[in-house]
Amino acid sequence: MSHQHSSEQRHFETLAIHAGNTADPLTGAVVPPIYQVSTYKQDGVGGLRGGYEYSRSANPTRTALEENLAALEGGRRGLAFASGLAAEDCLLRTLLVPGDHVVIPNDAYGGTFRLFAKVVSRWGVEFSVADTSDPAAVRAALTPRTKLIWVETPSNPLLGITDIAALSGIARSAGVRLVVDNTFASPYLQQPLALGADVVVHSTTKYMGGHSDVVGGALITGDAELAEELAYHQNAMGAVAGPFDAWLVLRGIKTLAVRMDRHSENATRLAEMLTRHPRVSQVLYPGLPEHPGHEVAAKQMKAFGGMISFRVTDGEEAAVAVCDRTEIFTLGESLGGVESLIEHPGRMTHASAAGSPLEVPGDLVRLSVGIESGDDLMADLQQALG
Ligand SMILES: Cc1ncc(COP(=O)(O)O)c(C=O)c1O
């Protein structure tokens, strides 16, 4: 199912639709079928047709998605998992052994922090929290035992921006690996491997799937040796994407480019409106010129994405009330779907970071700006702010 040779010169929008998506060799179906199967008939012991023997190890629908992911991120290999956290877990248990040290960001998805703080730390891996938007702070956090630097940019939920190329320079000279969670940007807006990252992580649940109908994760790397190790661990640990979930993500990715353009356009309009609103004390959106990461974002991103966070003037209860009052923005966790979502990170997605260096302000509201009419979204937010 590979188009890898010819795909390398093609543009993103074309790759999104065609990479990994060759017509089914049996029927000519233009979309890869959902190979809802666990095992494959062998023509005599060890006589595999097309290399497939058991669907934890490989499944044709998942292969199609994995080839697509590798092409979109400009990597050698993509691996699709049951969730973003399953991908992260596989990566960490492939790269780290007891005694190792990791630098993690001071703003990140609460579940990623929980994985480090509550799970991986029990296996003897230590971590330091650093402001990754400041390369000097990351350099200062390195120890002789540091094995990797973990970055999320833009970060969840404070929309902090980390200079991927600058951190890749630091990582390289220290002999450590740089991992970038590219969930908020998607490969259409940002390509971490080209900027020097070693591994890209995705929650494909978000923009890649794009329709709030699937949970999935991915790892993509340009390092052939590491790709082999990760694939070995993916099979050995087993948290793979099922065929239907892989198919849903592959289908979502076809419209990624047009969706991200619209998400970014709508979010830019809303962010500008929010900066002028009397009940809003601060707007966190990398597209705003006053955002501290704006210049770096403009350098490494094609547009600024669909995520906005803002703080309300009257404190936590007022922030919760705004979340309760929207009509088009649905109150819910997650992000990256075509429909707009609103949430209160302190009590919802980031509740697990309470009391930690990653705790978020109580007056914070997070928006996942969808691709509905920008006028309708504007009116909804204005009425909710009162
Ligand atoms: C930036 C980021 N990374 C990783 C994850 C974890 O992904 P999943 O929920 O698919 O396990 C999330 C989920 O919200 C996220 O926002």
CSV table of C-alpha atoms and ligand atoms in Angstrom, one decimal:
chain,number,residue,atom,x,y,z
A,1,MET,CA,0.0,0.0,0.0
A,2,SER,CA,2.9,2.3,-0.4
A,3,HIS,CA,3.3,5.5,-2.4
A,4,GLN,CA,6.4,6.5,-0.5
A,5,HIS,CA,8.7,7.0,-3.5
A,6,SER,CA,6.6,9.4,-5.5
A,7,SER,CA,5.0,10.9,-2.4
A,8,GLU,CA,8.1,12.7,-1.2
A,9,GLN,CA,7.9,15.5,-3.8
A,10,ARG,CA,4.1,16.1,-3.4
A,11,HIS,CA,2.5,18.9,-1.5
A,12,PHE,CA,0.9,18.3,2.0
A,13,GLU,CA,-2.7,18.6,0.8
A,14,THR,CA,-2.1,15.8,-1.8
A,15,LEU,CA,-0.2,13.6,0.6
A,16,ALA,CA,-3.0,13.9,3.2
A,17,ILE,CA,-5.4,12.3,0.7
A,18,HIS,CA,-3.1,9.9,-1.1
A,19,ALA,CA,-0.2,8.8,1.1
A,20,GLY,CA,-0.9,5.2,2.2
A,21,ASN,CA,-4.3,5.3,0.4
A,22,THR,CA,-3.7,3.2,-2.7
A,23,ALA,CA,-6.6,1.5,-4.3
A,24,ASP,CA,-7.4,-1.9,-2.8
A,25,PRO,CA,-5.5,-4.4,-5.0
A,26,LEU,CA,-8.3,-7.0,-4.9
A,27,THR,CA,-11.4,-4.8,-5.8
A,28,GLY,CA,-10.0,-1.4,-6.8
A,29,ALA,CA,-11.9,0.3,-3.9
A,30,VAL,CA,-10.5,3.8,-3.8
A,31,VAL,CA,-10.6,3.9,0.0
A,32,PRO,CA,-8.6,1.4,2.0
A,33,PRO,CA,-11.1,-1.2,3.4
A,34,ILE,CA,-11.5,-1.7,7.1
A,35,TYR,CA,-9.7,-5.0,7.5
A,36,GLN,CA,-11.7,-6.0,10.6
A,37,VAL,CA,-9.7,-9.1,11.2
A,38,SER,CA,-7.4,-10.5,13.8
A,39,THR,CA,-5.6,-13.3,11.9
A,40,TYR,CA,-4.6,-14.2,8.3
A,41,LYS,CA,-4.6,-17.5,6.4
A,42,GLN,CA,-1.1,-18.8,5.8
A,43,ASP,CA,-0.3,-20.7,2.6
A,44,GLY,CA,1.6,-23.4,4.4
A,45,VAL,CA,3.4,-22.8,7.7
A,46,GLY,CA,5.1,-19.4,7.5
A,47,GLY,CA,3.6,-18.7,4.0
A,48,LEU,CA,2.3,-15.2,4.6
A,49,ARG,CA,0.4,-13.3,1.9
A,50,GLY,CA,1.4,-9.7,2.0
A,51,GLY,CA,3.3,-10.0,5.2
A,52,TYR,CA,0.3,-10.1,7.6
A,53,GLU,CA,0.1,-12.7,10.3
A,54,TYR,CA,-1.7,-11.2,13.3
A,55,SER,CA,-3.3,-7.8,13.7
A,56,ARG,CA,-1.5,-6.7,16.8
A,57,SER,CA,1.7,-6.9,14.8
A,58,ALA,CA,0.3,-5.4,11.7
A,59,ASN,CA,-3.1,-4.8,10.0
A,60,PRO,CA,-3.5,-3.4,6.5
A,61,THR,CA,-5.8,-0.5,7.5
A,62,ARG,CA,-3.4,0.5,10.3
A,63,THR,CA,-0.5,0.2,7.8
A,64,ALA,CA,-2.3,2.7,5.5
A,65,LEU,CA,-2.7,5.2,8.3
A,66,GLU,CA,0.9,4.6,9.5
A,67,GLU,CA,2.3,5.3,6.0
A,68,ASN,CA,0.1,8.4,5.8
A,69,LEU,CA,1.4,9.7,9.2
A,70,ALA,CA,5.0,9.1,8.2
A,71,ALA,CA,4.5,11.1,5.0
A,72,LEU,CA,2.7,14.0,6.6
A,73,GLU,CA,5.3,14.5,9.3
A,74,GLY,CA,8.2,13.9,6.9
A,75,GLY,CA,9.3,10.8,9.0
A,76,ARG,CA,10.6,7.4,8.0
A,77,ARG,CA,7.9,5.6,10.0
A,78,GLY,CA,4.6,6.2,11.7
A,79,LEU,CA,3.0,4.0,14.4
A,80,ALA,CA,-0.6,4.2,15.3
A,81,PHE,CA,-1.8,3.5,18.9
A,82,ALA,CA,-5.1,3.1,20.8
A,83,SER,CA,-4.7,6.6,22.3
A,84,GLY,CA,-2.3,9.5,22.6
A,85,LEU,CA,-1.3,8.3,26.1
A,86,ALA,CA,-0.7,4.8,24.8
A,87,ALA,CA,1.7,6.2,22.2
A,88,GLU,CA,3.5,8.3,25.0
A,89,ASP,CA,3.7,5.2,27.2
A,90,CYS,CA,5.3,3.1,24.5
A,91,LEU,CA,7.8,5.9,23.7
A,92,LEU,CA,8.8,6.4,27.3
A,93,ARG,CA,9.2,2.7,28.0
A,94,THR,CA,11.2,2.2,24.8
A,95,LEU,CA,13.6,5.1,25.6
A,96,LEU,CA,14.0,5.1,29.3
A,97,VAL,CA,15.4,2.8,32.0
A,98,PRO,CA,15.5,3.3,35.8
A,99,GLY,CA,17.9,6.1,36.8
A,100,ASP,CA,17.2,8.2,33.6
A,101,HIS,CA,16.1,11.8,33.8
A,102,VAL,CA,13.6,13.7,31.6
A,103,VAL,CA,13.0,17.4,31.2
A,104,ILE,CA,9.2,18.1,30.9
A,105,PRO,CA,7.4,21.4,30.2
A,106,ASN,CA,5.7,23.6,32.8
A,107,ASP,CA,2.6,23.6,30.7
A,108,ALA,CA,1.3,20.4,29.1
A,109,TYR,CA,-1.7,18.2,28.9
A,110,GLY,CA,-2.6,17.1,32.4
A,111,GLY,CA,-2.6,13.4,31.5
A,112,THR,CA,0.9,13.6,30.1
A,113,PHE,CA,2.1,15.1,33.4
A,114,ARG,CA,0.2,12.4,35.3
A,115,LEU,CA,2.0,9.7,33.2
A,116,PHE,CA,5.4,11.2,34.3
A,117,ALA,CA,4.4,12.0,37.9
A,118,LYS,CA,2.3,8.9,38.8
A,119,VAL,CA,3.4,6.1,36.5
A,120,VAL,CA,6.8,6.5,35.0
A,121,SER,CA,8.3,7.9,38.2
A,122,ARG,CA,7.4,4.7,40.0
A,123,TRP,CA,9.8,2.9,37.6
A,124,GLY,CA,12.7,5.0,38.8
A,125,VAL,CA,12.7,7.7,36.1
A,126,GLU,CA,13.1,11.2,37.4
A,127,PHE,CA,11.9,14.4,35.8
A,128,SER,CA,12.4,18.1,36.1
A,129,VAL,CA,9.9,20.7,35.1
A,130,ALA,CA,11.2,23.6,33.0
A,131,ASP,CA,9.8,26.5,31.1
A,132,THR,CA,10.6,25.1,27.6
A,133,SER,CA,9.8,28.5,26.0
A,134,ASP,CA,13.1,29.6,27.5
A,135,PRO,CA,16.0,27.6,26.0
A,136,ALA,CA,18.3,28.7,28.8
A,137,ALA,CA,15.9,27.2,31.4
A,138,VAL,CA,16.0,23.9,29.5
A,139,ARG,CA,19.7,23.9,29.3
A,140,ALA,CA,19.9,24.5,33.1
A,141,ALA,CA,17.6,21.6,33.8
A,142,LEU,CA,19.8,19.0,32.0
A,143,THR,CA,21.7,16.6,34.2
A,144,PRO,CA,24.3,13.9,33.2
A,145,ARG,CA,21.4,11.4,33.4
A,146,THR,CA,19.0,13.3,31.1
A,147,LYS,CA,17.8,11.1,28.2
A,148,LEU,CA,15.1,13.3,26.7
A,149,ILE,CA,13.5,16.7,26.5
A,150,TRP,CA,9.7,16.6,26.1
A,151,VAL,CA,8.0,19.6,24.5
A,152,GLU,CA,4.4,20.5,23.7
A,153,THR,CA,4.0,23.5,21.4
A,154,PRO,CA,1.6,25.2,21.3
A,155,SER,CA,1.1,23.9,24.9
A,156,ASN,CA,-2.2,22.8,26.5
A,157,PRO,CA,-3.8,24.9,27.9
A,158,LEU,CA,-1.7,28.0,28.2
A,159,LEU,CA,-0.7,28.1,24.5
A,160,GLY,CA,3.0,28.6,25.3
A,161,ILE,CA,5.4,28.4,22.3
A,162,THR,CA,8.7,26.5,22.4
A,163,ASP,CA,11.4,27.2,19.7
A,164,ILE,CA,11.8,23.6,18.4
A,165,ALA,CA,14.9,24.4,16.4
A,166,ALA,CA,16.6,26.0,19.4
A,167,LEU,CA,15.8,23.1,21.6
A,168,SER,CA,16.9,20.6,19.0
A,169,GLY,CA,20.3,22.3,19.0
A,170,ILE,CA,20.5,22.0,22.8
A,171,ALA,CA,19.4,18.4,22.7
A,172,ARG,CA,21.9,17.5,20.0
A,173,SER,CA,24.8,19.0,21.8
A,174,ALA,CA,23.8,17.3,25.1
A,175,GLY,CA,23.3,13.9,23.3
A,176,VAL,CA,19.7,13.7,24.4
A,177,ARG,CA,16.5,13.2,22.3
A,178,LEU,CA,13.9,15.8,21.7
A,179,VAL,CA,10.2,14.7,21.6
A,180,VAL,CA,7.6,17.1,20.4
A,181,ASP,CA,3.8,16.7,21.1
A,182,ASN,CA,2.4,18.2,17.9
A,183,THR,CA,-1.2,17.6,18.8
A,184,PHE,CA,-2.3,21.3,18.9
A,185,ALA,CA,-0.6,22.3,15.6
A,186,SER,CA,-0.9,19.1,13.5
A,187,PRO,CA,1.6,18.5,10.7
A,188,TYR,CA,-0.2,20.9,8.4
A,189,LEU,CA,0.8,23.8,10.6
A,190,GLN,CA,4.1,22.6,12.0
A,191,GLN,CA,6.7,19.9,11.2
A,192,PRO,CA,8.9,19.2,14.2
A,193,LEU,CA,11.1,16.6,12.5
A,194,ALA,CA,12.2,19.1,9.9
A,195,LEU,CA,13.1,21.5,12.8
A,196,GLY,CA,15.3,18.8,14.4
A,197,ALA,CA,13.0,16.9,16.7
A,198,ASP,CA,13.7,13.1,17.0
A,199,VAL,CA,10.1,12.0,17.6
A,200,VAL,CA,6.7,13.5,17.1
A,201,VAL,CA,3.8,12.5,19.3
A,202,HIS,CA,0.1,12.9,18.5
A,203,SER,CA,-3.2,12.4,20.2
A,204,THR,CA,-4.9,11.7,16.8
A,205,THR,CA,-8.1,12.0,18.8
A,206,LYS,CA,-7.8,15.7,18.1
A,207,TYR,CA,-7.1,17.5,14.8
A,208,MET,CA,-6.0,14.4,12.9
A,209,GLY,CA,-9.3,12.6,13.4
A,210,GLY,CA,-11.0,15.9,13.5
A,211,HIS,CA,-14.6,14.8,14.1
A,212,SER,CA,-14.7,13.9,17.9
A,213,ASP,CA,-15.5,10.3,17.0
A,214,VAL,CA,-12.3,8.4,17.7
A,215,VAL,CA,-9.6,8.1,20.3
A,216,GLY,CA,-6.1,7.4,18.9
A,217,GLY,CA,-2.4,8.2,19.2
A,218,ALA,CA,0.7,8.2,17.0
A,219,LEU,CA,4.5,8.3,17.1
A,220,ILE,CA,6.5,9.4,14.0
A,221,THR,CA,10.3,9.4,13.8
A,222,GLY,CA,12.9,10.0,11.1
A,223,ASP,CA,15.5,7.8,12.9
A,224,ALA,CA,15.4,4.3,11.3
A,225,GLU,CA,17.0,2.5,14.2
A,226,LEU,CA,14.6,4.1,16.7
A,227,ALA,CA,11.7,3.3,14.4
A,228,GLU,CA,12.6,-0.4,14.6
A,229,GLU,CA,12.8,-0.2,18.4
A,230,LEU,CA,9.4,1.6,18.7
A,231,ALA,CA,7.7,-0.9,16.3
A,232,TYR,CA,9.1,-3.8,18.4
A,233,HIS,CA,7.7,-2.2,21.6
A,234,GLN,CA,4.4,-1.3,19.9
A,235,ASN,CA,3.9,-5.0,19.2
A,236,ALA,CA,5.4,-6.2,22.5
A,237,MET,CA,3.3,-3.8,24.5
A,238,GLY,CA,0.2,-4.1,22.4
A,239,ALA,CA,-1.8,-0.8,22.6
A,240,VAL,CA,-2.4,-0.6,18.9
A,241,ALA,CA,-5.1,1.3,17.0
A,242,GLY,CA,-7.9,-1.0,15.9
A,243,PRO,CA,-8.8,-1.2,12.2
A,244,PHE,CA,-11.9,0.9,12.4
A,245,ASP,CA,-10.2,3.5,14.6
A,246,ALA,CA,-7.3,3.6,12.1
A,247,TRP,CA,-9.7,4.0,9.2
A,248,LEU,CA,-11.6,6.9,11.0
A,249,VAL,CA,-8.3,8.8,11.5
A,250,LEU,CA,-7.2,8.2,8.0
A,251,ARG,CA,-10.5,9.5,6.7
A,252,GLY,CA,-10.3,12.6,9.0
A,253,ILE,CA,-6.8,13.4,7.8
A,254,LYS,CA,-8.0,13.9,4.2
A,255,THR,CA,-9.6,17.2,5.2
A,256,LEU,CA,-6.9,18.3,7.7
A,257,ALA,CA,-5.5,21.1,5.6
A,258,VAL,CA,-8.8,22.8,4.8
A,259,ARG,CA,-10.0,22.3,8.4
A,260,MET,CA,-6.8,23.8,9.9
A,261,ASP,CA,-7.1,26.8,7.7
A,262,ARG,CA,-10.6,27.4,8.8
A,263,HIS,CA,-9.9,26.7,12.5
A,264,SER,CA,-7.0,29.2,12.3
A,265,GLU,CA,-9.2,31.8,10.6
A,266,ASN,CA,-12.0,31.5,13.1
A,267,ALA,CA,-9.7,31.5,16.1
A,268,THR,CA,-7.9,34.6,14.9
A,269,ARG,CA,-11.2,36.5,14.7
A,270,LEU,CA,-12.3,35.4,18.1
A,271,ALA,CA,-8.9,36.1,19.7
A,272,GLU,CA,-9.0,39.6,18.4
A,273,MET,CA,-12.6,40.1,19.7
A,274,LEU,CA,-11.6,38.7,23.2
A,275,THR,CA,-8.6,41.1,23.5
A,276,ARG,CA,-11.1,44.0,23.3
A,277,HIS,CA,-13.7,42.5,25.7
A,278,PRO,CA,-14.1,44.2,29.1
A,279,ARG,CA,-14.7,40.9,30.9
A,280,VAL,CA,-11.5,39.3,29.6
A,281,SER,CA,-8.2,40.1,31.4
A,282,GLN,CA,-5.8,38.1,29.2
A,283,VAL,CA,-6.0,36.2,25.8
A,284,LEU,CA,-3.6,33.4,25.2
A,285,TYR,CA,-3.3,32.9,21.4
A,286,PRO,CA,0.0,32.7,19.6
A,287,GLY,CA,-1.4,34.6,16.6
A,288,LEU,CA,-1.7,37.8,18.7
A,289,PRO,CA,1.4,40.1,18.2
A,290,GLU,CA,1.5,40.7,22.0
A,291,HIS,CA,1.8,36.9,22.7
A,292,PRO,CA,5.4,36.3,24.0
A,293,GLY,CA,5.9,33.4,21.6
A,294,HIS,CA,4.4,35.1,18.6
A,295,GLU,CA,7.6,35.6,16.7
A,296,VAL,CA,8.8,32.0,17.2
A,297,ALA,CA,5.3,30.7,16.3
A,298,ALA,CA,5.3,32.8,13.1
A,299,LYS,CA,8.7,31.3,12.2
A,300,GLN,CA,7.8,27.6,12.9
A,301,MET,CA,4.1,27.5,12.2
A,302,LYS,CA,2.1,28.0,8.9
A,303,ALA,CA,-0.8,29.5,10.9
A,304,PHE,CA,-1.7,29.7,14.6
A,305,GLY,CA,-4.3,27.0,15.0
A,306,GLY,CA,-7.7,26.7,16.6
A,307,MET,CA,-7.0,26.7,20.3
A,308,ILE,CA,-7.4,29.8,22.4
A,309,SER,CA,-7.4,30.2,26.2
A,310,PHE,CA,-8.4,33.3,28.1
A,311,ARG,CA,-8.8,34.6,31.6
A,312,VAL,CA,-11.9,36.3,32.8
A,313,THR,CA,-11.8,39.4,35.0
A,314,ASP,CA,-14.1,38.2,37.8
A,315,GLY,CA,-12.4,34.9,38.9
A,316,GLU,CA,-13.0,31.2,38.9
A,317,GLU,CA,-16.8,31.2,39.3
A,318,ALA,CA,-17.2,33.7,36.5
A,319,ALA,CA,-15.1,31.5,34.3
A,320,VAL,CA,-17.2,28.5,35.1
A,321,ALA,CA,-20.4,30.5,34.3
A,322,VAL,CA,-19.1,31.5,30.9
A,323,CYS,CA,-18.5,27.8,30.1
A,324,ASP,CA,-22.1,27.1,31.2
A,325,ARG,CA,-23.7,29.8,29.1
A,326,THR,CA,-22.4,29.1,25.6
A,327,GLU,CA,-24.9,27.5,23.1
A,328,ILE,CA,-22.8,26.6,20.1
A,329,PHE,CA,-19.6,26.0,22.0
A,330,THR,CA,-20.3,22.6,23.6
A,331,LEU,CA,-19.1,22.2,27.2
A,332,GLY,CA,-16.7,19.3,27.0
A,333,GLU,CA,-13.2,17.9,27.3
A,334,SER,CA,-11.0,17.2,24.2
A,335,LEU,CA,-10.4,19.5,21.2
A,336,GLY,CA,-9.7,19.5,17.5
A,337,GLY,CA,-13.0,18.5,16.2
A,338,VAL,CA,-15.1,20.4,13.6
A,339,GLU,CA,-17.5,21.5,16.4
A,340,SER,CA,-16.5,24.2,18.8
A,341,LEU,CA,-15.9,23.1,22.4
A,342,ILE,CA,-15.4,25.1,25.6
A,343,GLU,CA,-14.0,23.9,29.0
A,344,HIS,CA,-12.7,25.0,32.3
A,345,PRO,CA,-9.1,23.4,32.4
A,346,GLY,CA,-8.7,23.8,36.2
A,347,ARG,CA,-11.8,21.6,37.0
A,348,MET,CA,-11.7,19.5,33.8
A,349,THR,CA,-8.8,18.5,31.6
A,350,HIS,CA,-6.1,19.7,34.0
A,351,ALA,CA,-7.6,18.7,37.3
A,352,SER,CA,-4.9,16.1,37.7
A,353,ALA,CA,-2.3,18.9,37.7
A,354,ALA,CA,-3.7,20.6,40.8
A,355,GLY,CA,-1.1,21.3,43.4
A,356,SER,CA,1.8,20.6,40.9
A,357,PRO,CA,4.0,23.0,38.9
A,358,LEU,CA,1.6,22.5,36.1
A,359,GLU,CA,-1.5,23.8,37.9
A,360,VAL,CA,-3.5,26.2,35.8
A,361,PRO,CA,-5.2,29.4,36.9
A,362,GLY,CA,-8.8,29.1,38.1
A,363,ASP,CA,-10.1,32.0,36.0
A,364,LEU,CA,-9.0,30.3,32.8
A,365,VAL,CA,-11.3,29.2,30.0
A,366,ARG,CA,-10.1,27.1,27.0
A,367,LEU,CA,-11.7,27.1,23.6
A,368,SER,CA,-11.4,24.6,20.8
A,369,VAL,CA,-12.6,26.8,17.9
A,370,GLY,CA,-14.4,24.7,15.3
A,371,ILE,CA,-15.2,25.3,11.7
A,372,GLU,CA,-18.7,26.6,12.1
A,373,SER,CA,-19.6,30.2,10.9
A,374,GLY,CA,-17.2,32.6,12.5
A,375,ASP,CA,-20.1,35.1,12.9
A,376,ASP,CA,-22.2,32.6,14.9
A,377,LEU,CA,-19.2,31.7,17.1
A,378,MET,CA,-18.5,35.4,17.8
A,379,ALA,CA,-22.1,36.0,18.8
A,380,ASP,CA,-22.2,32.9,21.0
A,381,LEU,CA,-19.1,33.9,22.9
A,382,GLN,CA,-20.2,37.5,23.3
A,383,GLN,CA,-23.6,36.5,24.8
A,384,ALA,CA,-21.9,34.0,27.1
A,385,LEU,CA,-19.5,36.7,28.4
A,386,GLY,CA,-22.5,38.9,29.0
B,1,LIG,C1,-1.6,17.8,23.8
B,1,LIG,C2,-2.1,16.4,24.1
B,1,LIG,N1,-1.3,15.4,24.1
B,1,LIG,C3,-1.7,14.1,24.4
B,1,LIG,C4,-3.0,13.9,24.8
B,1,LIG,C5,-3.4,12.5,25.2
B,1,LIG,O1,-4.1,11.9,24.1
B,1,LIG,P1,-5.3,10.8,24.3
B,1,LIG,O2,-6.4,11.5,25.1
B,1,LIG,O3,-5.7,10.5,22.9
B,1,LIG,O4,-4.8,9.7,25.1
B,1,LIG,C6,-3.9,15.0,24.8
B,1,LIG,C7,-5.3,14.7,25.2
B,1,LIG,O5,-6.1,15.6,25.5
B,1,LIG,C8,-3.4,16.3,24.5
B,1,LIG,O6,-4.3,17.3,24.5
